[in-house]
CSV table of C-alpha atoms and ligand atoms in Angstrom, one decimal:
chain,number,residue,atom,x,y,z
A,1,MET,CA,26.2,-44.7,26.4
A,2,LYS,CA,26.4,-41.4,28.1
A,3,ILE,CA,23.2,-39.5,28.4
A,4,ARG,CA,25.1,-36.3,27.4
A,5,VAL,CA,26.0,-37.9,24.0
A,6,MET,CA,22.4,-38.7,23.4
A,7,ILE,CA,21.3,-35.2,24.2
A,8,ALA,CA,24.0,-33.7,22.0
A,9,VAL,CA,23.0,-36.0,19.1
A,10,THR,CA,19.3,-35.2,19.5
A,11,ALA,CA,19.8,-31.5,19.7
A,12,ALA,CA,22.2,-31.4,16.8
A,13,LYS,CA,19.9,-33.5,14.6
A,14,LEU,CA,17.0,-31.3,15.4
A,15,ALA,CA,19.0,-28.2,14.6
A,16,GLY,CA,20.4,-29.8,11.4
A,17,TYR,CA,16.8,-30.7,10.4
A,18,ILE,CA,15.5,-27.2,11.1
A,19,CYS,CA,18.2,-25.4,9.2
A,20,LYS,CA,18.6,-27.9,6.4
A,21,LYS,CA,17.6,-25.1,4.0
A,22,MET,CA,20.6,-23.1,5.1
A,23,GLY,CA,22.9,-25.7,3.4
A,24,ARG,CA,26.4,-26.2,4.7
A,25,GLN,CA,26.0,-23.3,7.2
A,26,GLY,CA,23.3,-25.4,8.8
A,27,VAL,CA,25.6,-28.4,8.9
A,28,THR,CA,28.3,-26.6,10.8
A,29,TRP,CA,25.8,-25.2,13.2
A,30,ALA,CA,24.6,-28.7,14.1
A,31,GLY,CA,28.2,-29.5,14.9
A,32,LYS,CA,28.7,-26.5,17.0
A,33,ILE,CA,25.6,-27.3,19.1
A,34,ALA,CA,26.7,-30.9,19.7
A,35,LEU,CA,30.1,-29.7,20.8
A,36,GLY,CA,28.6,-27.2,23.1
A,37,ILE,CA,26.5,-29.9,24.9
A,38,CYS,CA,29.1,-32.6,24.9
A,39,PRO,CA,32.7,-31.4,24.4
A,40,ASP,CA,34.1,-34.9,23.7
A,41,ILE,CA,31.3,-35.9,21.3
A,42,LEU,CA,33.7,-36.4,18.5
A,43,GLU,CA,35.8,-38.9,20.5
A,44,GLN,CA,32.7,-40.7,21.7
A,45,LEU,CA,31.3,-41.1,18.2
A,46,SER,CA,34.5,-41.6,16.1
A,47,SER,CA,35.8,-44.3,18.5
A,48,GLN,CA,32.8,-46.5,17.4
A,49,VAL,CA,34.0,-46.7,13.8
A,50,ARG,CA,34.8,-50.4,13.4
A,51,LYS,CA,37.6,-50.7,10.8
A,52,GLY,CA,39.4,-47.4,10.1
A,53,ILE,CA,39.3,-43.7,9.8
A,54,PHE,CA,40.8,-41.9,6.8
A,55,ALA,CA,41.6,-38.2,7.0
A,56,THR,CA,42.1,-36.4,3.7
A,57,CYS,CA,44.3,-33.3,3.6
A,58,GLY,CA,46.1,-31.2,1.0
A,59,THR,CA,45.5,-27.9,-0.8
A,60,ASN,CA,43.7,-29.1,-3.9
A,61,GLY,CA,41.4,-32.1,-4.6
A,62,LYS,CA,40.4,-32.8,-1.0
A,63,THR,CA,36.7,-32.9,-1.5
A,64,THR,CA,36.7,-34.9,-4.7
A,65,THR,CA,39.3,-37.4,-3.5
A,66,ASN,CA,37.6,-37.9,-0.1
A,67,ASN,CA,34.1,-38.3,-1.6
A,68,MET,CA,35.5,-40.7,-4.2
A,69,LEU,CA,37.2,-42.8,-1.5
A,70,CYS,CA,33.9,-42.9,0.3
A,71,ALA,CA,32.2,-44.2,-2.8
A,72,ALA,CA,35.0,-46.7,-3.4
A,73,LEU,CA,34.7,-48.1,0.1
A,74,GLU,CA,30.9,-48.3,-0.2
A,75,ALA,CA,31.4,-50.2,-3.5
A,76,GLU,CA,33.4,-52.7,-1.5
A,77,GLY,CA,30.3,-53.2,0.7
A,78,GLN,CA,31.4,-51.0,3.6
A,79,LYS,CA,29.4,-48.6,5.7
A,80,VAL,CA,31.0,-45.2,5.6
A,81,ILE,CA,30.7,-41.9,7.4
A,82,CYS,CA,31.9,-38.9,5.3
A,83,ASN,CA,31.7,-35.1,5.4
A,84,HIS,CA,30.5,-35.0,1.8
A,85,THR,CA,29.8,-31.3,1.7
A,86,GLY,CA,33.4,-30.3,2.3
A,87,SER,CA,32.6,-28.7,5.7
A,88,ASN,CA,36.1,-29.5,6.8
A,89,MET,CA,36.7,-27.6,10.0
A,90,LEU,CA,35.9,-29.0,13.5
A,91,ASN,CA,32.2,-28.2,13.5
A,92,GLY,CA,31.7,-29.7,10.1
A,93,VAL,CA,33.5,-32.9,11.0
A,94,VAL,CA,31.5,-33.2,14.3
A,95,ALA,CA,28.3,-32.6,12.3
A,96,ALA,CA,29.1,-35.5,9.9
A,97,PHE,CA,29.4,-37.9,12.8
A,98,VAL,CA,26.4,-36.5,14.7
A,99,LEU,CA,24.1,-36.6,11.7
A,100,ALA,CA,25.2,-40.2,11.0
A,101,ALA,CA,24.6,-41.3,14.6
A,102,LYS,CA,21.4,-42.9,15.7
A,103,TRP,CA,19.3,-41.1,18.3
A,104,ASN,CA,20.8,-43.2,21.0
A,105,GLY,CA,24.3,-42.0,20.1
A,106,LYS,CA,25.3,-45.2,18.3
A,107,ILE,CA,27.4,-45.2,15.2
A,108,ASP,CA,27.0,-48.0,12.6
A,109,ALA,CA,30.0,-47.6,10.3
A,110,ASP,CA,33.0,-49.6,9.1
A,111,TYR,CA,35.0,-46.6,7.9
A,112,ALA,CA,35.0,-42.8,8.2
A,113,CYS,CA,36.3,-40.6,5.4
A,114,ILE,CA,37.0,-37.2,6.8
A,115,GLU,CA,38.2,-34.3,4.8
A,116,SER,CA,40.1,-31.9,7.1
A,117,ASP,CA,41.2,-28.4,6.6
A,118,GLU,CA,45.0,-28.4,7.2
A,119,ALA,CA,45.0,-25.8,9.9
A,120,SER,CA,42.0,-27.6,11.6
A,121,THR,CA,43.9,-30.9,11.8
A,122,ARG,CA,45.1,-29.7,15.2
A,123,HIS,CA,41.6,-29.7,16.5
A,124,ILE,CA,40.3,-32.7,14.5
A,125,PHE,CA,43.2,-35.3,14.5
A,126,PRO,CA,43.7,-35.6,18.3
A,127,ARG,CA,40.0,-36.3,18.6
A,128,ILE,CA,39.5,-38.9,15.8
A,129,LYS,CA,43.0,-40.3,15.7
A,130,PRO,CA,42.9,-41.3,12.0
A,131,ASP,CA,44.4,-44.6,10.9
A,132,TYR,CA,45.3,-43.3,7.5
A,133,MET,CA,46.0,-39.8,6.2
A,134,LEU,CA,45.7,-39.0,2.5
A,135,LEU,CA,47.9,-36.1,1.5
A,136,THR,CA,47.1,-34.8,-2.0
A,137,ASN,CA,49.4,-31.9,-2.5
A,138,LEU,CA,50.6,-28.6,-1.0
A,139,PHE,CA,50.2,-25.5,-3.1
A,140,ARG,CA,49.9,-21.8,-2.2
A,141,ASP,CA,46.4,-21.1,-1.0
A,142,GLN,CA,44.5,-18.3,0.6
A,143,LEU,CA,47.7,-16.8,1.9
A,144,ASP,CA,46.3,-14.4,4.5
A,145,ARG,CA,44.3,-17.0,6.2
A,146,TYR,CA,47.0,-19.7,6.6
A,147,GLY,CA,50.3,-17.9,6.4
A,148,GLU,CA,53.0,-19.6,4.4
A,149,ILE,CA,53.1,-23.2,3.2
A,150,ASP,CA,55.8,-23.7,5.8
A,151,ILE,CA,53.3,-23.2,8.6
A,152,THR,CA,50.9,-25.7,7.1
A,153,MET,CA,53.7,-28.2,6.7
A,154,LYS,CA,54.7,-27.7,10.3
A,155,ILE,CA,51.2,-28.3,11.5
A,156,LEU,CA,50.8,-31.5,9.4
A,157,GLU,CA,54.1,-32.9,10.5
A,158,GLU,CA,53.2,-32.2,14.1
A,159,MET,CA,50.0,-34.2,13.6
A,160,MET,CA,51.9,-37.0,11.9
A,161,GLN,CA,54.3,-37.3,14.8
A,162,LYS,CA,51.5,-37.1,17.3
A,163,ILE,CA,49.8,-40.1,15.8
A,164,PRO,CA,52.9,-42.2,14.8
A,165,ASP,CA,50.9,-45.3,13.7
A,166,MET,CA,48.9,-43.2,11.2
A,167,LYS,CA,49.8,-44.4,7.7
A,168,ILE,CA,50.4,-41.7,5.2
A,169,ILE,CA,49.1,-42.2,1.6
A,170,VAL,CA,51.0,-39.4,-0.2
A,171,ASN,CA,51.4,-37.9,-3.6
A,172,GLY,CA,55.0,-38.9,-4.3
A,173,ASP,CA,55.2,-36.4,-7.2
A,174,ASP,CA,54.9,-33.5,-4.8
A,175,ALA,CA,58.3,-32.8,-3.2
A,176,LEU,CA,56.6,-31.0,-0.3
A,177,SER,CA,54.1,-33.7,0.6
A,178,ALA,CA,56.6,-36.5,0.0
A,179,TYR,CA,59.2,-34.8,2.2
A,180,LEU,CA,56.7,-34.5,5.0
A,181,ALA,CA,55.8,-38.2,4.8
A,182,MET,CA,59.4,-39.3,4.7
A,183,ASP,CA,60.5,-36.9,7.5
A,184,ALA,CA,57.8,-37.6,10.0
A,185,GLY,CA,58.7,-41.2,10.5
A,186,ASN,CA,55.2,-42.6,10.0
A,187,PRO,CA,54.7,-45.6,7.7
A,188,TYR,CA,53.7,-44.3,4.2
A,189,VAL,CA,52.8,-45.4,0.7
A,190,THR,CA,53.1,-43.3,-2.4
A,191,TYR,CA,51.2,-42.7,-5.6
A,192,GLY,CA,52.1,-40.7,-8.6
A,193,ILE,CA,52.7,-40.7,-12.3
A,194,SER,CA,56.3,-41.8,-13.1
A,195,LYS,CA,56.5,-40.7,-16.7
A,196,PRO,CA,55.8,-37.3,-18.3
A,197,VAL,CA,52.3,-36.9,-19.8
A,198,ILE,CA,51.5,-33.4,-20.7
A,199,GLN,CA,53.6,-30.3,-21.4
A,200,SER,CA,53.8,-28.1,-18.3
A,201,ALA,CA,53.6,-24.4,-19.0
A,202,ALA,CA,57.1,-23.0,-18.7
A,203,ASN,CA,56.1,-19.9,-16.8
A,204,GLU,CA,53.9,-21.7,-14.2
A,205,ILE,CA,54.3,-20.7,-10.6
A,206,ARG,CA,56.0,-23.4,-8.6
A,207,GLU,CA,56.3,-23.9,-4.9
A,208,GLY,CA,59.0,-25.9,-3.1
A,209,ARG,CA,61.8,-25.2,-5.5
A,210,PHE,CA,64.3,-25.9,-2.8
A,211,CYS,CA,65.1,-29.1,-1.0
A,212,LYS,CA,63.3,-29.2,2.3
A,213,ARG,CA,66.0,-31.4,3.7
A,214,CYS,CA,69.1,-29.3,2.9
A,215,GLY,CA,68.0,-26.1,1.2
A,216,GLU,CA,69.6,-26.8,-2.2
A,217,LYS,CA,67.7,-26.1,-5.4
A,218,LEU,CA,65.9,-29.2,-6.5
A,219,GLU,CA,66.5,-30.5,-10.1
A,220,TYR,CA,63.6,-31.8,-12.1
A,221,GLY,CA,63.6,-34.5,-14.8
A,222,PHE,CA,60.1,-33.1,-15.8
A,223,TYR,CA,57.1,-31.3,-14.4
A,224,HIS,CA,53.5,-32.6,-14.6
A,225,TYR,CA,52.1,-29.2,-13.5
A,226,SER,CA,53.0,-26.7,-10.8
A,227,GLN,CA,55.8,-28.3,-8.7
A,228,LEU,CA,54.5,-31.9,-9.3
A,229,GLY,CA,57.0,-34.0,-11.2
A,230,ASP,CA,60.2,-36.0,-11.0
A,231,TYR,CA,62.5,-34.2,-8.7
A,232,HIS,CA,65.8,-34.9,-6.9
A,233,CYS,CA,68.3,-32.9,-4.8
A,234,PRO,CA,71.8,-32.8,-6.3
A,235,LYS,CA,73.3,-32.3,-2.8
A,236,CYS,CA,71.7,-34.5,-0.2
A,237,GLY,CA,70.1,-37.2,-2.3
A,238,PHE,CA,66.5,-36.4,-1.4
A,239,ALA,CA,64.4,-37.5,-4.4
A,240,ARG,CA,61.0,-38.6,-5.6
A,241,PRO,CA,60.3,-41.9,-3.7
A,242,GLU,CA,59.5,-45.1,-5.5
A,243,LEU,CA,55.8,-45.0,-6.4
A,244,ASN,CA,53.8,-47.8,-5.0
A,245,PHE,CA,50.8,-46.9,-7.1
A,246,ASP,CA,52.0,-45.6,-10.4
A,247,ALA,CA,49.6,-44.4,-13.1
A,248,GLU,CA,50.9,-45.6,-16.5
A,249,ASP,CA,49.7,-45.0,-20.1
A,250,VAL,CA,47.9,-41.9,-18.9
A,251,LYS,CA,45.6,-40.4,-21.6
A,252,VAL,CA,44.0,-37.0,-21.2
A,253,GLY,CA,41.2,-35.7,-23.4
A,254,ASP,CA,37.4,-35.8,-23.2
A,255,GLN,CA,37.9,-38.5,-20.7
A,256,LEU,CA,40.8,-39.7,-18.6
A,257,SER,CA,42.3,-43.2,-18.7
A,258,PHE,CA,45.3,-44.9,-17.2
A,259,ARG,CA,46.6,-48.2,-15.9
A,260,VAL,CA,47.5,-48.8,-12.3
A,261,GLU,CA,48.7,-52.3,-11.1
A,262,ASP,CA,46.7,-54.6,-13.4
A,263,LYS,CA,43.7,-52.4,-13.8
A,264,HIS,CA,42.5,-50.2,-16.6
A,265,ILE,CA,40.9,-47.0,-15.2
A,266,VAL,CA,38.6,-44.8,-17.3
A,267,ALA,CA,36.7,-41.8,-16.1
A,268,ASN,CA,34.4,-39.3,-17.8
A,269,TYR,CA,36.2,-36.3,-16.5
A,270,LYS,CA,38.3,-33.6,-17.9
A,271,GLY,CA,41.4,-32.3,-16.2
A,272,PHE,CA,44.7,-34.0,-15.8
A,273,TYR,CA,44.6,-33.2,-12.1
A,274,ASN,CA,41.7,-35.7,-11.7
A,275,VAL,CA,44.2,-38.5,-12.5
A,276,TYR,CA,45.8,-37.7,-9.1
A,277,ASN,CA,42.4,-37.6,-7.3
A,278,ILE,CA,41.4,-40.9,-8.8
A,279,LEU,CA,44.8,-42.4,-8.1
A,280,ALA,CA,44.8,-41.2,-4.5
A,281,ALA,CA,41.4,-42.8,-3.8
A,282,TYR,CA,42.5,-46.0,-5.4
A,283,ALA,CA,45.8,-46.1,-3.4
A,284,ALA,CA,43.7,-45.5,-0.2
A,285,VAL,CA,41.3,-48.4,-0.9
A,286,ARG,CA,44.1,-50.7,-1.7
A,287,THR,CA,46.1,-49.6,1.4
A,288,ALA,CA,43.0,-50.5,3.5
A,289,GLY,CA,43.4,-54.0,2.1
A,290,PHE,CA,40.7,-54.2,-0.6
A,291,ALA,CA,41.5,-55.6,-4.0
A,292,GLY,CA,39.8,-52.6,-5.7
A,293,ASP,CA,37.8,-54.9,-8.1
A,294,HIS,CA,34.8,-52.6,-7.9
A,295,PHE,CA,36.8,-49.4,-8.3
A,296,GLN,CA,36.1,-48.9,-12.0
A,297,ASP,CA,32.4,-49.6,-11.6
A,298,MET,CA,32.2,-47.0,-8.8
A,299,LEU,CA,34.0,-44.5,-11.0
A,300,GLN,CA,31.5,-44.9,-13.8
A,301,LYS,CA,28.7,-43.9,-11.5
A,302,PHE,CA,30.5,-41.3,-9.4
A,303,ASN,CA,29.2,-37.8,-9.6
A,304,PRO,CA,31.8,-35.3,-8.2
A,305,GLU,CA,29.0,-32.9,-7.0
A,306,ASN,CA,29.7,-29.8,-4.9
A,307,GLY,CA,30.9,-27.7,-7.8
A,308,ARG,CA,33.9,-29.8,-8.9
A,309,MET,CA,33.3,-30.1,-12.6
A,310,GLU,CA,29.6,-30.4,-11.8
A,311,GLN,CA,27.3,-30.5,-14.8
A,312,PHE,CA,24.0,-28.7,-15.1
A,313,ARG,CA,21.5,-28.4,-18.0
A,314,ILE,CA,19.7,-25.0,-18.3
A,315,MET,CA,17.3,-24.4,-21.2
A,316,GLY,CA,19.5,-26.4,-23.6
A,317,THR,CA,22.8,-25.0,-22.4
A,318,GLY,CA,25.3,-27.4,-20.8
A,319,VAL,CA,26.8,-25.7,-17.8
A,320,THR,CA,30.0,-26.9,-16.1
A,321,LEU,CA,30.7,-25.4,-12.6
A,322,ASN,CA,34.2,-25.7,-11.2
A,323,LEU,CA,35.9,-24.4,-8.1
A,324,ALA,CA,39.2,-22.6,-8.6
A,325,LYS,CA,40.6,-21.0,-5.5
A,326,ASN,CA,44.4,-20.7,-6.0
A,327,PRO,CA,46.9,-20.4,-8.9
A,328,ALA,CA,47.6,-24.2,-9.2
A,329,GLY,CA,43.9,-25.0,-9.2
A,330,PHE,CA,43.1,-22.2,-11.6
A,331,ASN,CA,45.8,-23.2,-14.1
A,332,GLN,CA,44.5,-26.8,-14.0
A,333,ASN,CA,41.0,-25.6,-14.5
A,334,ILE,CA,42.0,-23.6,-17.5
A,335,SER,CA,43.8,-26.5,-19.1
A,336,ALA,CA,40.7,-28.7,-18.4
A,337,VAL,CA,38.5,-26.1,-20.1
A,338,MET,CA,40.9,-25.9,-23.0
A,339,GLN,CA,40.7,-29.7,-23.5
A,340,ASP,CA,37.2,-29.1,-24.7
A,341,LYS,CA,37.8,-27.9,-28.3
A,342,SER,CA,34.2,-27.0,-29.0
A,343,PRO,CA,33.0,-23.3,-28.8
A,344,LYS,CA,32.3,-22.2,-25.3
A,345,ASP,CA,31.4,-19.2,-23.1
A,346,ILE,CA,33.2,-18.7,-19.8
A,347,ILE,CA,32.1,-16.9,-16.6
A,348,ILE,CA,34.7,-16.2,-14.0
A,349,ALA,CA,33.3,-15.1,-10.6
A,350,ILE,CA,35.8,-13.9,-8.0
A,351,ASN,CA,34.9,-13.0,-4.4
A,352,ASP,CA,37.2,-11.7,-1.7
A,353,ASN,CA,35.3,-12.7,1.5
A,354,ALA,CA,37.3,-13.8,4.5
A,355,GLN,CA,37.3,-17.5,3.5
A,356,ASP,CA,38.7,-16.6,0.0
A,357,GLY,CA,41.5,-14.6,1.4
A,358,THR,CA,41.0,-10.9,1.0
A,359,ASP,CA,44.2,-10.6,-0.9
A,360,ILE,CA,43.5,-11.6,-4.5
A,361,SER,CA,46.9,-10.8,-5.9
A,362,TRP,CA,47.2,-14.5,-6.7
A,363,LEU,CA,45.1,-13.8,-9.8
A,364,TRP,CA,48.3,-12.4,-11.3
A,365,ASP,CA,49.9,-15.9,-10.9
A,366,VAL,CA,47.3,-17.6,-13.1
A,367,ASP,CA,48.1,-18.2,-16.8
A,368,PHE,CA,45.0,-16.4,-18.1
A,369,ASP,CA,46.6,-15.7,-21.5
A,370,LEU,CA,45.6,-19.3,-22.4
A,371,LEU,CA,42.0,-18.1,-22.5
A,372,GLY,CA,42.8,-16.0,-25.6
A,373,GLU,CA,42.0,-19.0,-27.9
A,374,GLU,CA,39.3,-18.7,-30.5
A,375,SER,CA,37.1,-21.5,-29.2
A,376,ILE,CA,36.3,-19.2,-26.3
A,377,ARG,CA,33.5,-17.0,-27.6
A,378,SER,CA,33.0,-14.8,-24.6
A,379,ILE,CA,34.4,-14.3,-21.1
A,380,THR,CA,32.2,-12.7,-18.5
A,381,VAL,CA,33.7,-11.5,-15.2
A,382,SER,CA,31.6,-11.5,-12.1
A,383,GLY,CA,31.6,-11.6,-8.3
A,384,ILE,CA,32.7,-8.9,-5.8
A,385,ARG,CA,36.1,-8.5,-7.5
A,386,CYS,CA,34.9,-8.6,-11.1
A,387,GLN,CA,36.8,-5.3,-11.8
A,388,ASP,CA,40.1,-6.8,-10.7
A,389,MET,CA,39.4,-9.9,-12.9
A,390,ARG,CA,38.6,-7.7,-15.8
A,391,LEU,CA,41.8,-5.8,-15.4
A,392,ARG,CA,43.8,-9.0,-15.1
A,393,LEU,CA,42.4,-10.2,-18.5
A,394,LYS,CA,42.9,-6.8,-20.1
A,395,TYR,CA,46.6,-7.1,-19.2
A,396,VAL,CA,46.8,-10.1,-21.5
A,397,ASP,CA,44.7,-8.4,-24.2
A,398,ILE,CA,41.6,-10.5,-23.5
A,399,PRO,CA,38.3,-8.6,-23.6
A,400,SER,CA,35.6,-9.4,-21.1
A,401,ILE,CA,32.0,-8.6,-20.3
A,402,LEU,CA,31.5,-7.0,-16.9
A,403,GLU,CA,28.5,-8.3,-14.9
A,404,GLY,CA,28.8,-8.2,-11.1
A,405,ASP,CA,25.6,-10.1,-10.6
A,406,VAL,CA,26.4,-13.8,-11.0
A,407,GLU,CA,22.8,-14.8,-11.7
A,408,LYS,CA,22.3,-12.2,-14.4
A,409,ALA,CA,25.6,-13.2,-15.9
A,410,ILE,CA,24.5,-16.8,-16.1
A,411,ARG,CA,21.0,-15.9,-17.5
A,412,ASP,CA,22.5,-13.7,-20.2
A,413,ARG,CA,25.0,-16.4,-21.4
A,414,VAL,CA,22.3,-19.1,-21.3
A,415,LYS,CA,20.2,-16.8,-23.5
A,416,ASP,CA,22.8,-15.6,-26.0
A,417,GLY,CA,25.7,-18.0,-25.6
A,418,VAL,CA,26.8,-21.0,-27.7
A,419,GLY,CA,25.2,-23.6,-25.4
A,420,ASN,CA,28.4,-24.7,-23.7
A,421,LEU,CA,29.1,-22.6,-20.6
A,422,TYR,CA,31.9,-23.0,-18.1
A,423,VAL,CA,31.5,-21.2,-14.7
A,424,LEU,CA,34.8,-20.9,-12.8
A,425,VAL,CA,34.4,-19.6,-9.3
A,426,ASN,CA,36.5,-19.2,-6.2
A,427,TYR,CA,35.5,-20.4,-2.7
A,428,THR,CA,32.7,-18.3,-1.4
A,429,ALA,CA,31.3,-17.8,-4.8
A,430,LEU,CA,30.8,-21.5,-5.2
A,431,PHE,CA,27.9,-22.1,-2.8
A,432,SER,CA,25.7,-19.3,-4.1
A,433,THR,CA,26.5,-20.0,-7.7
A,434,ARG,CA,25.7,-23.6,-7.3
A,435,ASN,CA,22.3,-22.6,-5.8
A,436,ILE,CA,21.7,-20.3,-8.7
A,437,LEU,CA,22.4,-23.1,-11.2
A,438,LYS,CA,20.2,-25.5,-9.4
A,439,LYS,CA,17.4,-23.0,-9.3
A,440,LEU,CA,17.8,-22.2,-13.0
A,441,GLU,CA,17.9,-25.9,-13.8
A,442,GLY,CA,14.5,-26.3,-12.1
A,443,GLU,CA,12.9,-23.4,-14.0
A,444,LYS,CA,10.8,-24.0,-17.1
A,445,SER,CA,11.9,-22.2,-20.2
B,501,LIG,ZN1,68.8,-31.7,-0.4
């Protein structure tokens, strides 16, 4: 073992320990320090993983899917390294390995589950050479940071071709993701939902309306949501591939249930999109060669954490925190909230920091008119761009309370609300809001 690796691991661990209080910022700092001392630290550490490395990519559902896959592999008795916090750029991935390493630079892991930001795959993939890539979906996201979806697709295809043995586990219901997997030439398996389940809003924004292979407009048998559904090209024959892992008898309500292969899967989550997250993790575990007999047990105990439908209890009020960072995610969030028929208050916090994308015009692509229903007793708009959010709601005749300070907004609704509060936030609002909720949860009434 190179002495440099040991020094890098030691320094990063100390740094990580010192700035643990800084949360995920601290984590990425540890990665940066390790890379500074030993530029090939990631190669050195990841090459010690014994059985396989999964990389999870895609616009929505990465963190939930990746963490669930980690839990599923652990339920099979495997030792797993995972960037749980969703720090998915190079420094965050390095930190996950460094913090899991022993002081002597040794890694003791059967698998690694690594969530990777799509643009960062160029820096991460050549170093860790994943055995499997999980591709959840491709939606429009944070436009001014990434450019168009086409650029993202180009980067991902480049990575697939650079690592030709990497097996792609892909959402077959997404024409964009499935096209990539089919076009790249890598081996692939698909998951999806072959039959229609829910009514997709007719005015929903859809990406990838045109065939990536020939440019013709795609025809759809049905949509699940956004552009996910049963598609085919009338001109060149490109079509939804056969689904290797098909969720059947899908039921959506206070909990989700479906059947895949011979297994009955039940999860205490709301939100149809979680069927895809669960299915993706299941497909990955099966593709790695496990029978998946412990999958349902794992799911019962699995806590999504990190602000993905995360539950808090503050002075008698049940609070659900959820990240919503783009139109597809936000629409799915809204439909998940609306599956809860009981009275509720909603807080929507929107920031426009660099990581959110400073252009928040995407708010106009979200179906906020659905929030006009009577079970919603109040909507509070908060965050840096609360005024824009207020205007967006006003446009569909929905009144809102303006409170730029997120903590005050939460305190007010806990005090005078109906006891059932949903907090929907975009990316940079997530971390601070989560800290506020944790703090309030710890306070005595
Ligand atoms: Zn075509």
